[in-house]
Coordinates of C-alpha atoms in Angstrom, one line a residue:
M25 CA 0.0 0.0 0.0
T26 CA 1.1 3.6 -0.7
H27 CA 0.8 5.4 2.6
T28 CA -0.5 8.7 1.5
P29 CA -1.4 10.7 4.6
M30 CA -5.1 11.3 4.2
R31 CA -8.3 10.5 5.9
A32 CA -9.3 7.8 3.4
R33 CA -8.3 6.7 0.0
A34 CA -9.3 4.3 -2.7
E35 CA -6.2 2.9 -4.3
I36 CA -6.7 1.9 -7.9
D37 CA -4.3 -0.7 -9.3
L38 CA -4.1 0.0 -13.0
A39 CA -1.7 -2.9 -13.6
A40 CA -4.3 -5.2 -12.2
L41 CA -6.9 -3.6 -14.5
R42 CA -4.7 -4.1 -17.5
A43 CA -4.1 -7.7 -16.6
N44 CA -7.8 -8.3 -16.1
V45 CA -8.6 -6.9 -19.6
R46 CA -5.9 -9.2 -21.1
A47 CA -7.4 -12.2 -19.2
L48 CA -10.9 -11.3 -20.5
R49 CA -9.7 -10.9 -24.0
A50 CA -8.2 -14.4 -23.8
R51 CA -11.5 -15.7 -22.8
A52 CA -13.2 -14.2 -25.8
A53 CA -10.4 -14.4 -28.3
G54 CA -12.6 -14.2 -31.3
A55 CA -14.4 -11.0 -30.2
Q56 CA -13.6 -7.4 -29.6
L57 CA -13.8 -6.2 -26.0
M58 CA -15.8 -3.2 -24.8
A59 CA -14.5 -1.7 -21.6
V60 CA -17.6 -0.5 -19.7
V61 CA -16.7 2.6 -17.8
K62 CA -20.2 3.8 -16.8
S63 CA -20.7 5.3 -13.3
D64 CA -17.1 6.7 -13.3
A65 CA -15.8 3.2 -14.1
Y66 CA -17.8 1.6 -11.3
G67 CA -16.3 4.0 -8.9
H68 CA -12.7 3.5 -10.1
G69 CA -12.3 6.6 -12.3
A70 CA -13.5 6.6 -15.9
V71 CA -10.6 8.4 -17.6
R72 CA -7.8 6.5 -16.0
C73 CA -9.5 3.2 -16.3
A74 CA -10.5 3.8 -19.9
R75 CA -7.0 4.6 -20.8
A76 CA -5.6 1.5 -19.1
A77 CA -8.2 -0.8 -20.7
L78 CA -7.4 0.5 -24.2
D79 CA -3.7 0.1 -23.5
A80 CA -4.5 -3.6 -22.7
G81 CA -6.3 -4.2 -25.9
A82 CA -9.9 -3.1 -25.4
T83 CA -11.2 -1.6 -28.7
W84 CA -14.5 -0.1 -27.5
L85 CA -15.6 2.0 -24.5
G86 CA -19.2 1.8 -23.1
T87 CA -21.2 4.1 -20.9
A88 CA -24.7 4.3 -19.7
T89 CA -25.5 8.0 -20.1
P90 CA -24.7 10.4 -22.9
D91 CA -23.0 12.8 -20.5
E92 CA -20.6 10.1 -19.5
A93 CA -19.8 9.4 -23.2
L94 CA -19.4 13.1 -24.0
A95 CA -17.0 13.5 -21.1
L96 CA -14.8 10.8 -22.5
R97 CA -14.8 12.5 -25.9
A98 CA -13.8 15.8 -24.1
A99 CA -11.0 13.9 -22.4
G100 CA -9.6 12.9 -25.8
F101 CA -10.9 9.4 -26.4
D102 CA -11.7 9.3 -30.1
G103 CA -12.2 5.6 -30.7
P104 CA -15.4 3.5 -30.8
L105 CA -17.7 4.6 -27.9
M106 CA -21.2 3.6 -27.2
C107 CA -23.9 4.9 -24.7
W108 CA -27.2 3.3 -24.1
L109 CA -29.4 5.1 -21.5
W110 CA -31.3 7.9 -23.3
T111 CA -34.3 9.9 -22.2
P112 CA -36.4 12.2 -24.4
G113 CA -34.7 15.5 -25.2
G114 CA -31.3 14.1 -24.6
P115 CA -28.1 15.5 -26.2
W116 CA -28.6 13.6 -29.4
R117 CA -27.0 16.2 -31.7
E118 CA -23.9 16.5 -29.5
A119 CA -23.6 12.7 -29.5
V120 CA -24.0 12.5 -33.2
E121 CA -21.5 15.2 -33.8
A122 CA -19.0 13.5 -31.5
G123 CA -19.4 10.2 -33.5
I124 CA -20.8 8.3 -30.5
D125 CA -22.7 5.1 -31.1
V126 CA -26.2 5.7 -29.6
S127 CA -28.5 2.9 -28.6
V128 CA -32.1 3.0 -29.8
S129 CA -34.8 0.8 -28.2
G130 CA -38.0 2.4 -29.5
M131 CA -39.5 4.7 -32.1
W132 CA -39.4 7.9 -30.0
A133 CA -35.6 7.6 -29.8
L134 CA -35.2 6.8 -33.5
E135 CA -37.2 9.8 -34.4
E136 CA -35.2 12.1 -32.1
V137 CA -31.8 10.9 -33.3
T138 CA -32.9 11.1 -36.9
A139 CA -34.0 14.7 -36.5
A140 CA -30.8 15.5 -34.7
A141 CA -28.6 13.9 -37.4
R142 CA -30.4 15.8 -40.1
A143 CA -30.0 19.1 -38.2
A144 CA -26.3 18.4 -37.8
G145 CA -25.9 17.3 -41.4
R146 CA -24.3 14.0 -40.2
V147 CA -25.2 10.4 -40.3
A148 CA -25.8 9.1 -36.8
R149 CA -24.2 5.8 -35.6
V150 CA -27.1 3.9 -34.2
Q151 CA -27.2 0.5 -32.4
L152 CA -30.6 -1.1 -32.2
K153 CA -31.3 -2.8 -28.9
A154 CA -33.5 -5.9 -28.7
D155 CA -35.4 -6.9 -25.6
T156 CA -34.8 -10.6 -25.7
G157 CA -36.2 -11.2 -22.3
L158 CA -34.6 -8.9 -19.7
G159 CA -37.6 -6.6 -19.7
R160 CA -35.8 -3.4 -19.2
N161 CA -34.6 -1.3 -22.2
G162 CA -34.7 -2.8 -25.7
C163 CA -37.3 -3.3 -28.4
Q164 CA -39.8 -6.1 -28.0
P165 CA -39.8 -8.7 -30.7
A166 CA -43.3 -7.7 -31.8
D167 CA -42.1 -4.1 -32.5
W168 CA -38.7 -5.0 -33.9
P169 CA -39.7 -5.3 -37.6
E170 CA -41.0 -1.7 -37.6
L171 CA -38.0 -0.3 -35.7
V172 CA -35.6 -2.0 -38.1
R173 CA -37.6 -0.9 -41.2
R174 CA -37.7 2.7 -40.0
A175 CA -34.0 2.8 -39.2
L176 CA -33.1 1.4 -42.6
E177 CA -35.4 3.9 -44.4
A178 CA -33.3 6.9 -43.3
P179 CA -29.8 6.2 -44.7
D180 CA -29.2 10.0 -45.0
A181 CA -29.5 10.2 -41.2
V182 CA -29.0 6.8 -39.6
R183 CA -26.5 4.0 -40.1
V184 CA -27.2 0.9 -38.1
T185 CA -23.8 0.0 -36.7
G186 CA -24.8 -2.6 -34.1
L187 CA -27.5 -5.0 -33.0
W188 CA -27.4 -5.9 -29.3
S189 CA -29.2 -7.1 -26.2
H190 CA -28.5 -7.9 -22.6
F191 CA -28.9 -11.0 -20.4
A192 CA -31.1 -11.3 -17.4
C193 CA -29.5 -14.3 -15.7
A194 CA -26.1 -14.9 -17.2
D195 CA -24.7 -14.9 -13.6
E196 CA -26.9 -17.9 -12.7
P197 CA -25.4 -21.0 -14.5
G198 CA -27.9 -23.1 -16.3
H199 CA -30.8 -20.7 -15.9
P200 CA -33.3 -21.5 -18.7
S201 CA -33.6 -17.8 -19.7
I202 CA -30.1 -17.8 -21.0
D203 CA -30.7 -20.2 -23.9
A204 CA -34.2 -18.7 -24.5
Q205 CA -32.7 -15.1 -24.8
L206 CA -29.9 -16.3 -27.0
A207 CA -32.4 -18.0 -29.4
V208 CA -34.5 -14.8 -29.6
F209 CA -31.4 -12.7 -30.2
H210 CA -30.4 -14.9 -33.1
E211 CA -33.9 -14.5 -34.6
M212 CA -33.9 -10.7 -34.2
V213 CA -30.4 -10.3 -35.7
E214 CA -31.4 -12.6 -38.6
H215 CA -34.5 -10.5 -39.2
A216 CA -32.5 -7.2 -39.2
E217 CA -29.8 -8.6 -41.5
K218 CA -32.3 -10.0 -44.0
A219 CA -34.0 -6.6 -44.0
G220 CA -30.7 -5.0 -45.1
A221 CA -28.9 -4.1 -41.8
E222 CA -25.1 -4.6 -42.0
P223 CA -24.0 -4.1 -38.4
E224 CA -20.3 -3.7 -37.5
V225 CA -20.9 -5.5 -34.2
R226 CA -23.5 -7.9 -32.7
H227 CA -23.3 -8.3 -29.0
I228 CA -25.1 -9.7 -26.0
A229 CA -22.4 -10.9 -23.6
N230 CA -21.9 -9.1 -20.3
S231 CA -19.2 -10.0 -17.8
P232 CA -20.6 -13.4 -16.7
A233 CA -21.4 -14.4 -20.2
T234 CA -17.9 -13.4 -21.3
L235 CA -16.4 -15.6 -18.6
T236 CA -18.7 -18.7 -18.9
L237 CA -20.7 -18.7 -22.2
P238 CA -18.5 -18.8 -25.3
A239 CA -21.5 -19.2 -27.6
T240 CA -22.6 -15.7 -26.6
H241 CA -19.5 -13.8 -27.6
F242 CA -20.5 -12.9 -31.2
D243 CA -18.4 -9.9 -32.5
L244 CA -18.0 -8.0 -29.2
V245 CA -18.2 -8.7 -25.4
R246 CA -19.0 -6.0 -22.9
T247 CA -17.1 -6.3 -19.7
G248 CA -17.9 -4.2 -16.7
I249 CA -17.5 -5.6 -13.2
A250 CA -15.0 -8.3 -14.3
M251 CA -12.6 -5.7 -15.7
Y252 CA -12.3 -4.3 -12.1
G253 CA -11.5 -7.7 -10.8
V254 CA -14.8 -8.4 -9.1
S255 CA -16.6 -11.7 -9.8
P256 CA -20.0 -11.1 -11.3
S257 CA -21.4 -13.8 -9.1
P258 CA -20.1 -15.9 -6.2
E259 CA -21.9 -18.9 -7.8
L260 CA -19.7 -18.5 -10.9
G261 CA -16.4 -18.4 -9.0
T262 CA -14.0 -16.1 -7.2
P263 CA -12.0 -13.5 -9.1
A264 CA -8.9 -15.8 -8.8
D265 CA -10.9 -18.6 -10.4
F266 CA -11.1 -16.5 -13.6
G267 CA -7.5 -15.1 -13.4
L268 CA -8.8 -11.7 -12.2
R269 CA -7.6 -9.4 -9.4
P270 CA -9.6 -6.7 -7.6
V271 CA -8.5 -3.3 -8.7
M272 CA -9.8 -1.2 -5.7
T273 CA -8.5 -1.1 -2.2
L274 CA -10.4 1.1 0.3
A275 CA -8.4 2.2 3.3
A276 CA -8.6 4.9 6.0
S277 CA -6.5 6.2 8.8
V278 CA -7.5 5.4 12.4
A279 CA -8.7 8.8 13.8
L280 CA -8.8 8.0 17.5
V281 CA -8.2 5.2 20.0
K282 CA -9.6 5.3 23.5
R283 CA -10.1 3.1 26.5
V284 CA -13.7 2.7 27.7
P285 CA -15.3 0.8 30.5
P286 CA -17.5 -2.3 30.2
G287 CA -21.2 -1.6 29.4
H288 CA -20.3 1.5 27.3
G289 CA -22.7 2.2 24.4
V290 CA -21.2 2.7 20.9
S291 CA -22.7 4.8 18.2
Y292 CA -26.3 5.8 17.5
G293 CA -28.9 3.7 19.2
H294 CA -26.4 1.8 21.3
H295 CA -26.8 -1.3 19.2
Y296 CA -23.4 -2.3 20.5
V297 CA -22.4 -2.2 24.1
T298 CA -18.9 -3.1 25.2
P299 CA -18.8 -6.4 27.0
A300 CA -15.7 -5.5 29.0
E301 CA -13.1 -2.8 29.4
T302 CA -11.7 -2.3 25.9
N303 CA -10.1 -0.1 23.3
L304 CA -12.3 1.5 20.7
G305 CA -10.9 2.7 17.3
L306 CA -12.6 5.4 15.3
I307 CA -12.6 4.9 11.5
P308 CA -13.3 8.2 9.7
V309 CA -15.5 7.0 6.9
G310 CA -19.2 6.5 6.8
Y311 CA -22.2 6.2 4.6
A312 CA -21.5 9.6 3.0
D313 CA -18.4 7.9 1.7
G314 CA -20.3 4.9 0.5
V315 CA -19.8 2.6 3.4
P316 CA -23.1 0.8 3.6
R317 CA -25.2 1.5 6.7
H318 CA -26.7 -1.9 6.1
A319 CA -23.4 -3.3 7.2
S320 CA -23.7 -1.9 10.7
G321 CA -22.5 -4.5 13.2
T322 CA -21.3 -6.8 10.4
G323 CA -18.9 -4.9 8.1
P324 CA -15.3 -6.3 8.3
V325 CA -12.2 -4.2 8.6
L326 CA -8.5 -5.2 8.9
V327 CA -7.0 -3.1 11.7
G328 CA -3.8 -4.0 13.5
G329 CA -3.4 -7.2 11.6
K330 CA -6.8 -8.6 12.6
W331 CA -10.3 -8.6 11.2
R332 CA -12.7 -6.4 13.2
R333 CA -16.4 -5.9 12.7
V334 CA -18.2 -2.5 12.7
A335 CA -19.2 -2.0 16.3
G336 CA -22.7 -0.5 16.3
R337 CA -24.1 1.7 13.6
V338 CA -22.3 3.1 10.6
A339 CA -22.8 6.9 10.8
M340 CA -22.5 9.5 8.0
D341 CA -18.8 10.1 8.4
Q342 CA -17.5 7.5 10.8
F343 CA -17.8 4.1 12.5
V344 CA -16.2 2.4 15.4
V345 CA -14.4 -0.9 15.8
D346 CA -13.8 -2.8 19.1
L347 CA -10.0 -3.4 19.3
G348 CA -10.1 -5.3 22.6
A349 CA -6.7 -5.1 24.3
D350 CA -4.8 -4.6 21.1
A351 CA -2.5 -1.6 20.8
V352 CA -3.5 0.4 17.8
E353 CA -2.4 4.0 17.3
P354 CA -4.1 7.0 15.6
G355 CA -2.8 7.1 12.0
D356 CA -2.6 3.3 11.7
E357 CA -4.2 1.9 8.6
A358 CA -7.7 0.4 8.5
V359 CA -8.3 -1.6 5.3
L360 CA -12.0 -2.1 4.5
F361 CA -11.5 -4.1 1.4
G362 CA -9.0 -5.0 -1.2
P363 CA -7.8 -8.0 -3.2
G364 CA -7.7 -10.1 0.0
D365 CA -4.1 -11.4 -0.4
R366 CA -2.8 -9.5 2.7
G367 CA -5.6 -10.9 4.8
E368 CA -7.9 -7.9 4.3
P369 CA -11.6 -8.3 3.5
T370 CA -12.8 -8.1 -0.1
A371 CA -15.7 -6.2 -1.7
E372 CA -17.5 -9.6 -1.7
D373 CA -17.1 -9.8 2.1
W374 CA -18.7 -6.4 2.4
A375 CA -21.5 -7.4 0.0
R376 CA -22.3 -10.4 2.2
A377 CA -22.3 -8.2 5.3
A378 CA -24.7 -5.7 3.7
D379 CA -26.8 -8.3 1.9
T380 CA -26.0 -6.8 -1.5
I381 CA -23.7 -7.5 -4.4
A382 CA -20.1 -6.5 -4.8
Y383 CA -21.0 -4.2 -7.8
E384 CA -22.7 -1.9 -5.4
I385 CA -19.9 -1.9 -2.8
V386 CA -17.3 -0.5 -5.2
T387 CA -19.6 1.7 -7.3
R388 CA -21.0 3.5 -4.2
I389 CA -17.7 4.7 -2.9
G390 CA -18.2 8.5 -3.1
S391 CA -16.3 11.4 -4.5
R392 CA -15.2 12.5 -1.1
V393 CA -12.8 9.5 -1.1
P394 CA -9.8 10.5 -3.3
R395 CA -8.7 7.9 -5.9
V396 CA -5.0 7.2 -5.7
Y397 CA -3.6 5.5 -8.9
V398 CA -0.8 3.0 -8.6
D399 CA 1.2 1.0 -11.1
E400 CA 0.9 3.6 -13.9
E401 CA 2.8 2.7 -17.0
P402 CA 6.2 4.6 -17.1
G403 CA 5.9 7.7 -19.1
S404 CA 2.1 8.0 -18.7
P405 CA 0.9 11.6 -18.4
D406 CA -0.7 10.5 -15.1
S407 CA 2.4 9.0 -13.6

């Protein structure tokens, strides 16, 4: 660990991220890889992680929102870039002018992007999304023929660059919806291509499908959480099972250590009361930093070489651990999670403690926690 003197830090291991991208590319050797950097790269920092992923051989970047995609363009990323979560009145013209692939799931979006493209005097790069069974975004099979027809009828404004969909249960091995969705996707792609679509990419594989379902790889795989070294599902395997390493380590400096008598209440509501005379350690991060309040009483922390549990409630800015008789000093390091190979908890351990998934644990770490990048390539503008 780099001991930067600060309240808290999220260390981002870019060497691990690059190695993860290379491992994922090896799993889907016949396909291109889209590095999904939505939500500030799942909390890891979009610009730095995008650069590292591209250095490791990713050829596409993916975001949820147009603003995320436009920010990447503004940061100098000029390669293939896709965004998929649009609302009426969104920045279609800006995206078209920036050469961003925009996802269209319904007629309202096709109409808005067509109008924006004509106003800009440009041809929009449009990827049509099929709802093959997830039931979120995407065009239903019954509406697909019309959407395809209308998109192909406007070659002056729209070029269909991709056909894509998203799995509901790829993280649940053997779930019957996987084969069902794949069959529907084949049918919807076949229809679009027979109608005249000539997509550059067809894609449906997310992280779990990239890792475990080779038949889903098509032309492109979209890797999000796996790129950051987090397993998309404990049922599928640990990160190490897939040759992946967690990229984020969250640590804080112990802010205070004090001796308290037995029967002393700790934090709001006194949900924890000291069973004996003990040392309490104050850890200066809380739910405003993304530490889940649901992990009150259960969240694990490595302090003084031992696992401790959050004693009592997680507050907005701080929580307490019971150190027993151990000698810990203010300024000592408390590691909430990391790769786990130094005995520290992992994001998956926190997910279990908070009854959630590891995706949420890393993504929710807030902007108040500085990101400290380690293992930059020599000569990088960020090193």
